[in-house]
PDB file of C-alpha atoms in Angstrom:
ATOM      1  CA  UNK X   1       0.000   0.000   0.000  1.00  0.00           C
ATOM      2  CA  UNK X   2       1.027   3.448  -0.088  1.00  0.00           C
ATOM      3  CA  UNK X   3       1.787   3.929   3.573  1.00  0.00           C
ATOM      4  CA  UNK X   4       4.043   0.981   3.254  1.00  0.00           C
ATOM      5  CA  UNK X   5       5.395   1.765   0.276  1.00  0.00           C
ATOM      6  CA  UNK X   6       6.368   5.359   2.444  1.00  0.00           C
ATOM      7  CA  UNK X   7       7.111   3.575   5.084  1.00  0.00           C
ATOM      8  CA  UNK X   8       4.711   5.117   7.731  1.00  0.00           C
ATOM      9  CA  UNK X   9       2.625   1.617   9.051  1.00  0.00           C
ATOM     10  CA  UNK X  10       2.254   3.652  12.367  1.00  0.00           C
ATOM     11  CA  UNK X  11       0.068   6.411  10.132  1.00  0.00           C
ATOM     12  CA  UNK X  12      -2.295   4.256   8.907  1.00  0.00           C
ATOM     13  CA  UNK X  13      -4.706   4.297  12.153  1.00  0.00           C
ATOM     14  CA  UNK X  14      -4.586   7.620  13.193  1.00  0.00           C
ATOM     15  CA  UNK X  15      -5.339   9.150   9.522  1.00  0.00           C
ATOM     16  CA  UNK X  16      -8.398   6.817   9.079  1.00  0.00           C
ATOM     17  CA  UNK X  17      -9.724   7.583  12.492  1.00  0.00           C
ATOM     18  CA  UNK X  18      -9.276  11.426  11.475  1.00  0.00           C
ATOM     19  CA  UNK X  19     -10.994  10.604   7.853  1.00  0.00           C
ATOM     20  CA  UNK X  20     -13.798   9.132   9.726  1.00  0.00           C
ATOM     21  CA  UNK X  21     -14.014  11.183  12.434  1.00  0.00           C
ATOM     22  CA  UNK X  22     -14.058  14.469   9.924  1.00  0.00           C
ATOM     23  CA  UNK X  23     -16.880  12.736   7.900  1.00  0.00           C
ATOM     24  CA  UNK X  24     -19.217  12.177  10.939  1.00  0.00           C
ATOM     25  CA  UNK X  25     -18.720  15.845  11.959  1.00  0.00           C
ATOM     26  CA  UNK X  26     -19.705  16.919   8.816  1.00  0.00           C
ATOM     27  CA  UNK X  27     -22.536  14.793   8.342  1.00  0.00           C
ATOM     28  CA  UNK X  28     -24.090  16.013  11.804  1.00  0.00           C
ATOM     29  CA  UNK X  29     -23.226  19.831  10.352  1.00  0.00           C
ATOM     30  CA  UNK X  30     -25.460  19.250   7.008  1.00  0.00           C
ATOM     31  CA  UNK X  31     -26.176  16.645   4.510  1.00  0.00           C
ATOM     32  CA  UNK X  32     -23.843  15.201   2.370  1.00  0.00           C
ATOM     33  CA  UNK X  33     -24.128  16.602  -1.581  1.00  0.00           C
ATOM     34  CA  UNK X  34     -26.486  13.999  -2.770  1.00  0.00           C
ATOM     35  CA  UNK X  35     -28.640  13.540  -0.127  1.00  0.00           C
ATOM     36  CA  UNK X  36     -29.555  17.551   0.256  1.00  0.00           C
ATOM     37  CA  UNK X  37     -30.443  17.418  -2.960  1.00  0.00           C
ATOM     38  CA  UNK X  38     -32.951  14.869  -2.487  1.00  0.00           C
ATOM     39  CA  UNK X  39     -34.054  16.650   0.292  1.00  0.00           C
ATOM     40  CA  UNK X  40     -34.668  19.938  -1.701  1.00  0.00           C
ATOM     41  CA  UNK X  41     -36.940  18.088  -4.083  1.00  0.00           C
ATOM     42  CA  UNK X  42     -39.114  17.112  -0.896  1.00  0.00           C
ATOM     43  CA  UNK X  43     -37.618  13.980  -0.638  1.00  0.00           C
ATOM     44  CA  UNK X  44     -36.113  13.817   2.158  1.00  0.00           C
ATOM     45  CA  UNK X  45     -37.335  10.561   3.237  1.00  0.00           C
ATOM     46  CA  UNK X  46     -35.068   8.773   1.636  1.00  0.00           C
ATOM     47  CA  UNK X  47     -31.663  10.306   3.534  1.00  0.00           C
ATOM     48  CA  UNK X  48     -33.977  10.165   6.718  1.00  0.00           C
ATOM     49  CA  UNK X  49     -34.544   6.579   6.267  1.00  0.00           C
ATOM     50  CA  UNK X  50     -30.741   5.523   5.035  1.00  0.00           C
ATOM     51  CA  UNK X  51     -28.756   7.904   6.742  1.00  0.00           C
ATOM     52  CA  UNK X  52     -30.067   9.693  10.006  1.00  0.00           C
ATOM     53  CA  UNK X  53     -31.025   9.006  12.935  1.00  0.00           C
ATOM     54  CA  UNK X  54     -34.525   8.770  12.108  1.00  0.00           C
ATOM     55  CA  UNK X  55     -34.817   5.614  10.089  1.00  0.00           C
ATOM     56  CA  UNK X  56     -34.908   3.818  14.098  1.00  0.00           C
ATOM     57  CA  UNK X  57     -37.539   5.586  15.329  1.00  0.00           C
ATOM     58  CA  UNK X  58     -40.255   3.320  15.519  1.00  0.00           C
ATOM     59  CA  UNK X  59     -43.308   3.436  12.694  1.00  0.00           C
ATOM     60  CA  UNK X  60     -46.094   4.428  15.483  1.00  0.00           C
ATOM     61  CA  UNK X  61     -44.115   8.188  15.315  1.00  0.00           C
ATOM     62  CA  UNK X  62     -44.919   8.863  11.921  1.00  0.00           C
ATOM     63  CA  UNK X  63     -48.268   6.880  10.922  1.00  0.00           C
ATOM     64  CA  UNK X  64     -50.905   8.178  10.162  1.00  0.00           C
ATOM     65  CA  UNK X  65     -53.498   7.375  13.109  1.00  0.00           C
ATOM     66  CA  UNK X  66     -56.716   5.387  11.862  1.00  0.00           C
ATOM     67  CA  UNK X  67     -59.329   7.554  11.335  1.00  0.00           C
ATOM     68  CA  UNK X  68     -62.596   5.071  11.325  1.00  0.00           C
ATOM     69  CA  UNK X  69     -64.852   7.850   9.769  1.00  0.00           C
ATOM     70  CA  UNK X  70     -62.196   6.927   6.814  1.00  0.00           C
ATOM     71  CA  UNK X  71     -62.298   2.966   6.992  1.00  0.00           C
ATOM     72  CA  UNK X  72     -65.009   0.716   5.200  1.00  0.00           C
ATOM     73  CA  UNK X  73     -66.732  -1.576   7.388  1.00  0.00           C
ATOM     74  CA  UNK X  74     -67.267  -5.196   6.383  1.00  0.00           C
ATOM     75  CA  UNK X  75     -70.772  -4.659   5.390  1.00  0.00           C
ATOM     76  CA  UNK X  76     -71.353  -2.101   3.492  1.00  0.00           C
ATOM     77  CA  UNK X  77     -73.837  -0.981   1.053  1.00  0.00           C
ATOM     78  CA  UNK X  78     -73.266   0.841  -2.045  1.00  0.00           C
ATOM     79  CA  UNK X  79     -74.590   4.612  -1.206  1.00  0.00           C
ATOM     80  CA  UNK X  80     -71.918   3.938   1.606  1.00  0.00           C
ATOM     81  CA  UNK X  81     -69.531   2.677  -0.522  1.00  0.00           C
ATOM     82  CA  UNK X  82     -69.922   5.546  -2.979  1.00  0.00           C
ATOM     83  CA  UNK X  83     -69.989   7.897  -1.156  1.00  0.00           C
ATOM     84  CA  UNK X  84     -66.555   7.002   0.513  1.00  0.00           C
ATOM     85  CA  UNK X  85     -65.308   6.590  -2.750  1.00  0.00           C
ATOM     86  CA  UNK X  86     -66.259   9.863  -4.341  1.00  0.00           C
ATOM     87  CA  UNK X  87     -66.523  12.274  -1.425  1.00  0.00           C
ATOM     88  CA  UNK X  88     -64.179  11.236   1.619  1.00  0.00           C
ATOM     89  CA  UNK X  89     -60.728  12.675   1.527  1.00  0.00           C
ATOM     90  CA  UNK X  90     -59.938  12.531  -2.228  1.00  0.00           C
ATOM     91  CA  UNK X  91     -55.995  12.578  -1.521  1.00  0.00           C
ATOM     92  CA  UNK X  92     -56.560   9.137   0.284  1.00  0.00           C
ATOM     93  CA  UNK X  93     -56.298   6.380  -2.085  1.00  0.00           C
ATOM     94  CA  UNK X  94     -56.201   3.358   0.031  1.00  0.00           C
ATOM     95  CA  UNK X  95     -59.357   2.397   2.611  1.00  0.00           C
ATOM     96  CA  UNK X  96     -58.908  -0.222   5.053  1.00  0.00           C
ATOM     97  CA  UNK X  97     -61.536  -2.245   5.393  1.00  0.00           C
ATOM     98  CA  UNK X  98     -62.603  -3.592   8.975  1.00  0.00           C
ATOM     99  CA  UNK X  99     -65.061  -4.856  11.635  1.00  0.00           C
ATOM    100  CA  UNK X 100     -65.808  -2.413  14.223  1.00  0.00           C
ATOM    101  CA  UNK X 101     -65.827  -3.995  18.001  1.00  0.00           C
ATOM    102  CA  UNK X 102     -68.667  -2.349  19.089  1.00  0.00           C
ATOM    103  CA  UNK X 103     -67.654  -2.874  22.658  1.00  0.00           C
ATOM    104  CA  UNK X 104     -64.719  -0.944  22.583  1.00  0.00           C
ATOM    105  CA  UNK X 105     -65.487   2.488  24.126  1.00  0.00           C
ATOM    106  CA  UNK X 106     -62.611   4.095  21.654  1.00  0.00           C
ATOM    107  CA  UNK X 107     -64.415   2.830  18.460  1.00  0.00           C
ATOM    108  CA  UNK X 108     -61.274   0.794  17.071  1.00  0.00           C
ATOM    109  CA  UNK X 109     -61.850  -2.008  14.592  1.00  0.00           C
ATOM    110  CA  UNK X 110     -60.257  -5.345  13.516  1.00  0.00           C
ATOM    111  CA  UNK X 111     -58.455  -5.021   9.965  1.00  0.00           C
ATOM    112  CA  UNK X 112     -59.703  -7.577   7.595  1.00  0.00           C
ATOM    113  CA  UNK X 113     -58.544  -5.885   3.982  1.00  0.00           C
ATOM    114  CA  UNK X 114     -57.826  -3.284   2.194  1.00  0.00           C
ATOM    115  CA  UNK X 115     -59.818  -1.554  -1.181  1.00  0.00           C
ATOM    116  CA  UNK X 116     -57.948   1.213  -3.093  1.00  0.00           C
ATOM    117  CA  UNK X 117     -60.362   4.606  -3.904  1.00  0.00           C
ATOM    118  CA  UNK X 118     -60.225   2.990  -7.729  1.00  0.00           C
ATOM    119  CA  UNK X 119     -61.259  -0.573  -6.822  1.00  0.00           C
ATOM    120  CA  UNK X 120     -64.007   1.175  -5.271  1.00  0.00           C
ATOM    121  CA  UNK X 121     -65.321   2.799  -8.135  1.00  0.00           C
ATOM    122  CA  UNK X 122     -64.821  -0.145 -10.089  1.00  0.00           C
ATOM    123  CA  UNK X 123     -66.814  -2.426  -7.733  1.00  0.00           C
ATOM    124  CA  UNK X 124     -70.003   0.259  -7.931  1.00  0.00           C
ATOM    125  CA  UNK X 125     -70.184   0.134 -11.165  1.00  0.00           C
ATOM    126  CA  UNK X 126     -69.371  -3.974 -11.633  1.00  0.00           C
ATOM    127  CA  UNK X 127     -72.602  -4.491  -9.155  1.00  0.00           C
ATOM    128  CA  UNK X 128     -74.715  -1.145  -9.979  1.00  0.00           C
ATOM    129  CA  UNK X 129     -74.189   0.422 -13.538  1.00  0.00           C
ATOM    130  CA  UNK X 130     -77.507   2.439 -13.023  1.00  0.00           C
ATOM    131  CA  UNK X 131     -77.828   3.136  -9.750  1.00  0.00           C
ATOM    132  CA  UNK X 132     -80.409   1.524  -8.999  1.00  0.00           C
ATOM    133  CA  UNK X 133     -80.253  -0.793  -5.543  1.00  0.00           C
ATOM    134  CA  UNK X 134     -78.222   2.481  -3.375  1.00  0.00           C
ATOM    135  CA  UNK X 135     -79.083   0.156  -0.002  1.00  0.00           C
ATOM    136  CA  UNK X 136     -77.884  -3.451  -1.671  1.00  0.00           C
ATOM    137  CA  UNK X 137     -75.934  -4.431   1.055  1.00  0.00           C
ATOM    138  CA  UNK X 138     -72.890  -6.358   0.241  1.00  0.00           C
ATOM    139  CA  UNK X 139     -70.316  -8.324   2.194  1.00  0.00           C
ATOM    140  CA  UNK X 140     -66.857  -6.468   1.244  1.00  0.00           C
ATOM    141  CA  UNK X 141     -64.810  -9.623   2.459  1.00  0.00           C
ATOM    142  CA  UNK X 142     -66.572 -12.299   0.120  1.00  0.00           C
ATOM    143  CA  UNK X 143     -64.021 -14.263  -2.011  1.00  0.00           C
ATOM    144  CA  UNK X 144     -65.432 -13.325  -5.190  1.00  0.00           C
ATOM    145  CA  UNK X 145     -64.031  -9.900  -4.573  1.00  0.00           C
ATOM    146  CA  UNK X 146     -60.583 -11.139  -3.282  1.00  0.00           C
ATOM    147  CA  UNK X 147     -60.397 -13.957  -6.218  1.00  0.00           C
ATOM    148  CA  UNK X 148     -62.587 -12.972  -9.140  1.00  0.00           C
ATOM    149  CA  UNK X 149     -64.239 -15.820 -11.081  1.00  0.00           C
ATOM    150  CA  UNK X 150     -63.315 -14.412 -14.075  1.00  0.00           C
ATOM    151  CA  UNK X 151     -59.525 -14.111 -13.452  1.00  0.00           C
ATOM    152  CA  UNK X 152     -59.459 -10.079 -13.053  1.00  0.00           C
ATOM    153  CA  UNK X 153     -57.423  -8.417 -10.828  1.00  0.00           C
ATOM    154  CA  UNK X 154     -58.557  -8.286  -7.476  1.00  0.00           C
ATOM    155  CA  UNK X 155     -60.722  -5.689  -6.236  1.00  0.00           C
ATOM    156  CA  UNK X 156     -60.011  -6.078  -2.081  1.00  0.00           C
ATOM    157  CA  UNK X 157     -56.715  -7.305  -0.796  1.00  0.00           C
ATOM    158  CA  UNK X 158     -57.362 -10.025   1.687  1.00  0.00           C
ATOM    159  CA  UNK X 159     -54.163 -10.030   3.882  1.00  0.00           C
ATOM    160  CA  UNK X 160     -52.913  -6.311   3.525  1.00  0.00           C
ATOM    161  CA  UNK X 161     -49.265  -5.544   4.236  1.00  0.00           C
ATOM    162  CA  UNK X 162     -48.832  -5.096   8.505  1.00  0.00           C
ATOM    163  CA  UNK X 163     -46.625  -4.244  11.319  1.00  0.00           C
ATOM    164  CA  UNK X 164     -46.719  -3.609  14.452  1.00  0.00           C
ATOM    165  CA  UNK X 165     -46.073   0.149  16.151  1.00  0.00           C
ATOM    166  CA  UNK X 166     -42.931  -0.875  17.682  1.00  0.00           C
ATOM    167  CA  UNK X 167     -41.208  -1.510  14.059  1.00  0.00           C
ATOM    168  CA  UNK X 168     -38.849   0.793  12.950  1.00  0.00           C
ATOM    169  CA  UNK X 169     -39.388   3.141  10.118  1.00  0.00           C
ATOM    170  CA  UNK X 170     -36.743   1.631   8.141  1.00  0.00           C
ATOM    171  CA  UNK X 171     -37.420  -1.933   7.996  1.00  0.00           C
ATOM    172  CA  UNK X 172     -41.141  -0.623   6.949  1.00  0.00           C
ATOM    173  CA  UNK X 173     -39.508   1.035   4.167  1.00  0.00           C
ATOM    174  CA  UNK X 174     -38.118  -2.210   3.562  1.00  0.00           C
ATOM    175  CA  UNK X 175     -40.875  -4.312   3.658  1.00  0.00           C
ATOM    176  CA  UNK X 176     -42.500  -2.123   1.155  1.00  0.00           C
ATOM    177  CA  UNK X 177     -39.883  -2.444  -1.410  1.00  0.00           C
ATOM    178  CA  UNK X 178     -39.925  -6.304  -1.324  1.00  0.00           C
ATOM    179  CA  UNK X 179     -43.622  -7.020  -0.669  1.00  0.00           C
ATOM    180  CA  UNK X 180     -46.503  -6.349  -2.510  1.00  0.00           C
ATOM    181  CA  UNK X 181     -48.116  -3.240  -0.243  1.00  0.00           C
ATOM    182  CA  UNK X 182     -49.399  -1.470  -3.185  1.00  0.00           C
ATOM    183  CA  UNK X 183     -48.021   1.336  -1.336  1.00  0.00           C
ATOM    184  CA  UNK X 184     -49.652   1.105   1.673  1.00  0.00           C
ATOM    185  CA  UNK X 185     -48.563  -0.397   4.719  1.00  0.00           C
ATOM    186  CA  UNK X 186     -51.024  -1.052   7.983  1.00  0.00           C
ATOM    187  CA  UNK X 187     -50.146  -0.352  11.875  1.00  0.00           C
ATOM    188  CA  UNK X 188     -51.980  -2.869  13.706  1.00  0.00           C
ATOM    189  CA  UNK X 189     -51.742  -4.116  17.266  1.00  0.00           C
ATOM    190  CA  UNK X 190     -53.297  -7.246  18.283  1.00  0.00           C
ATOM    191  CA  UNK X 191     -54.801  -7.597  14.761  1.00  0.00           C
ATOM    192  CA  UNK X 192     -56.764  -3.901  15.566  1.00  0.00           C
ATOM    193  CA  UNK X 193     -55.695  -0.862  13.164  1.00  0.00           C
ATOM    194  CA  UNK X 194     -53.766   1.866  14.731  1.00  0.00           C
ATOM    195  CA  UNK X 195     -52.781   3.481  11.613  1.00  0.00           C
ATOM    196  CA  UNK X 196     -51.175   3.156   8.140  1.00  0.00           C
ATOM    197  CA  UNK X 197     -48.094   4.325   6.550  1.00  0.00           C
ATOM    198  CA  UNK X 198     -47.652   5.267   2.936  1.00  0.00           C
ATOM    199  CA  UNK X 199     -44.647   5.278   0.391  1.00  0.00           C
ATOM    200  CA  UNK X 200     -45.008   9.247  -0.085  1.00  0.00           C
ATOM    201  CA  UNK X 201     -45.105   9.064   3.615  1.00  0.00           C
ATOM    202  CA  UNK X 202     -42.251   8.221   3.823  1.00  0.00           C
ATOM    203  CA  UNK X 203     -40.727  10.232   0.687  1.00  0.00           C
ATOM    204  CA  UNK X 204     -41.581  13.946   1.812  1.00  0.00           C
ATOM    205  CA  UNK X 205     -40.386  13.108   5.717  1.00  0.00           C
ATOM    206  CA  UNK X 206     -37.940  16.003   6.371  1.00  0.00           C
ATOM    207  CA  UNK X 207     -34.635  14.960   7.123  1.00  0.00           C
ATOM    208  CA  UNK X 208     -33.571  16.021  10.782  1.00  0.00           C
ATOM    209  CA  UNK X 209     -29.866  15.637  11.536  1.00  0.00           C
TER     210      UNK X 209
END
């Protein structure tokens, strides 16, 4: 190597202890080149997931807590169903679908599946083209929904993407990139929803040093 080569063996530790030394100083003063610039695009999820201190924070910190006014319940009938899908916080794209325990005083409910906002249209207009049967009441968990007899693509997702509140934002980030989330993975505790957590989420998190 060159230190040997220069005969200076005794250099070797104390410059790479410096080198790495000067590089975490300068990390905890600002972001290295690349990773501000991510961060100027607002996405600086990606160095707060990779690089700082926030990818170990557990997932319970940055969900978004379950709103049930936002949730489809099992049994559901269509002027329900469209009117989630058409007039209930357009920038949400992904309902979970669940059965409310009616004997919990702070209204939480029991995951079952998940529906995207587009699934949801498409289901209205598979089972009502005209509008005519509003209060047809319809099971949203049937199999014919999860497994069409046709062979289409699903319209519910019968075992959604979940974690509990204790995992760490980083190994959610994880689990989205190597299972199939569709985007969208749920908090749950126990089997009842806490929350859900989102790739774009995760994307436009600031990144704190």
């Amino acid at each position: 190597t060159v230190f040997e080569v220069l005969a200076l063996p005794n250099s070797v530790l104390p410059l790479t202890t410096s080198a790495l030394a000067s590089i975490f100083v300068a990390n905890r003063v600002s972001l290295p080149f690349f990773d501000a610039n991510l961060a100027t695009r607002n996405l600086g999820g990606i160095p707060a997931i990779t690089f700082s201190d926030s990818a170990i924070e557990p997932v319970m910190k940055v969900m978004k807590v379950a709103d049930l006014s936002l949730c489809l319940p099992r049994q559901i009938t269509l002027r329900q169903l469209l009117h989630m899908a058409t007039g209930t916080a357009l920038e949400q794209d992904f309902f979970p679908i669940i059965s409310p325990l009616n004997w919990d005083l702070s209204c939480h409910g029991l995951l079952e599946g998940s529906m995207t906002r587009s699934n949801a249209q498409k289901l209205l207009k598979q089972l009502d083209p005209q509008g005519e049967t509003p209060d047809l009441e319809i099971d949203l968990m049937d199999p014919k929904f999860q497994v069409p007899p046709d062979g289409s693509e699903p319209l519910v997702e019968g075992n959604p993407v979940r974690v509990a509140p204790d995992c760490t934002v980083k190994d959610v980030y994880l689990l989205m990139k190597v299972a199939e989330s569709d985007g969208v993975v749920y908090v749950t505790d126990k089997g009842i929803l806490q929350g859900s957590v989102t790739i774009s989420d995760l994307m436009s998190r600031p990144c704190v040093l």
